[in-house]
Coordinates of C-alpha atoms in Angstrom, one line a residue:
M1 CA 134.3 80.5 -113.9
I2 CA 131.2 78.3 -113.7
T3 CA 133.4 75.3 -114.5
L4 CA 135.8 76.1 -111.7
V5 CA 133.0 76.6 -109.2
A6 CA 131.5 73.2 -110.3
I7 CA 134.9 71.5 -109.8
V8 CA 135.5 73.0 -106.4
F9 CA 131.9 72.2 -105.3
G10 CA 132.3 68.6 -106.5
C11 CA 135.7 68.1 -104.7
A12 CA 134.3 69.6 -101.5
S13 CA 131.3 67.3 -101.8
L14 CA 133.5 64.2 -102.2
V15 CA 135.6 65.2 -99.2
V16 CA 132.5 65.8 -97.0
F17 CA 130.8 62.6 -98.1
G18 CA 134.0 60.6 -97.6
G19 CA 134.2 61.9 -94.0
F20 CA 130.6 61.1 -93.4
V21 CA 131.0 57.5 -94.7
Q22 CA 134.1 57.0 -92.6
S23 CA 132.3 58.3 -89.5
I24 CA 129.4 55.8 -90.1
Y25 CA 131.8 52.9 -90.3
E26 CA 133.7 53.9 -87.2
D27 CA 130.4 54.3 -85.3
M28 CA 129.2 50.9 -86.5
R29 CA 132.4 49.3 -85.3
E30 CA 132.3 50.9 -81.9
S31 CA 128.6 50.1 -81.5
M32 CA 129.3 46.4 -82.2
I33 CA 132.2 46.3 -79.8
R34 CA 130.2 48.0 -77.0
S35 CA 127.0 46.0 -77.6
Q36 CA 128.7 42.6 -77.8
P37 CA 131.3 41.1 -75.3
G38 CA 134.1 43.3 -76.7
H39 CA 137.0 42.7 -78.9
I40 CA 137.8 39.2 -77.5
Q41 CA 136.0 36.9 -75.2
V42 CA 137.9 34.3 -73.2
Y43 CA 135.9 31.5 -71.6
A44 CA 136.3 27.9 -70.5
K45 CA 135.5 24.9 -72.6
G46 CA 131.8 24.1 -72.5
Y47 CA 130.6 27.7 -71.9
S48 CA 129.1 28.0 -75.4
Q49 CA 126.8 25.0 -74.7
Y50 CA 126.1 25.3 -70.9
G51 CA 127.2 28.8 -69.9
N52 CA 123.7 30.3 -70.0
I53 CA 122.5 27.8 -67.4
D54 CA 125.4 28.0 -65.0
P55 CA 128.0 30.7 -66.0
E56 CA 130.0 30.6 -62.7
R57 CA 130.9 27.0 -63.4
Y58 CA 132.7 28.0 -66.6
M59 CA 134.7 31.0 -65.4
V60 CA 138.4 30.9 -66.2
P61 CA 140.5 30.3 -63.0
A62 CA 142.6 33.3 -61.9
P63 CA 146.0 31.7 -62.5
V64 CA 145.1 30.7 -66.1
L65 CA 143.6 34.2 -66.7
E66 CA 146.9 35.8 -65.6
Q67 CA 148.8 33.6 -68.0
I68 CA 146.5 34.7 -70.8
V69 CA 146.6 38.4 -70.0
G70 CA 150.2 38.7 -68.9

């Protein structure tokens, strides 16, 4: 009986711990997506170097953006 209880307790502990670890990974992923620009960032050439100084200059034009999205 003690062995059976130990096995059940061990299996339940593994299931609970597995769910806990999976939840941590999902929360970390969502946190990175929400704290950064998102899944994908599309910007014009030169934005990485000069975008902080004048971001409006490196915006993607509307027709090009529609081609990318659509």
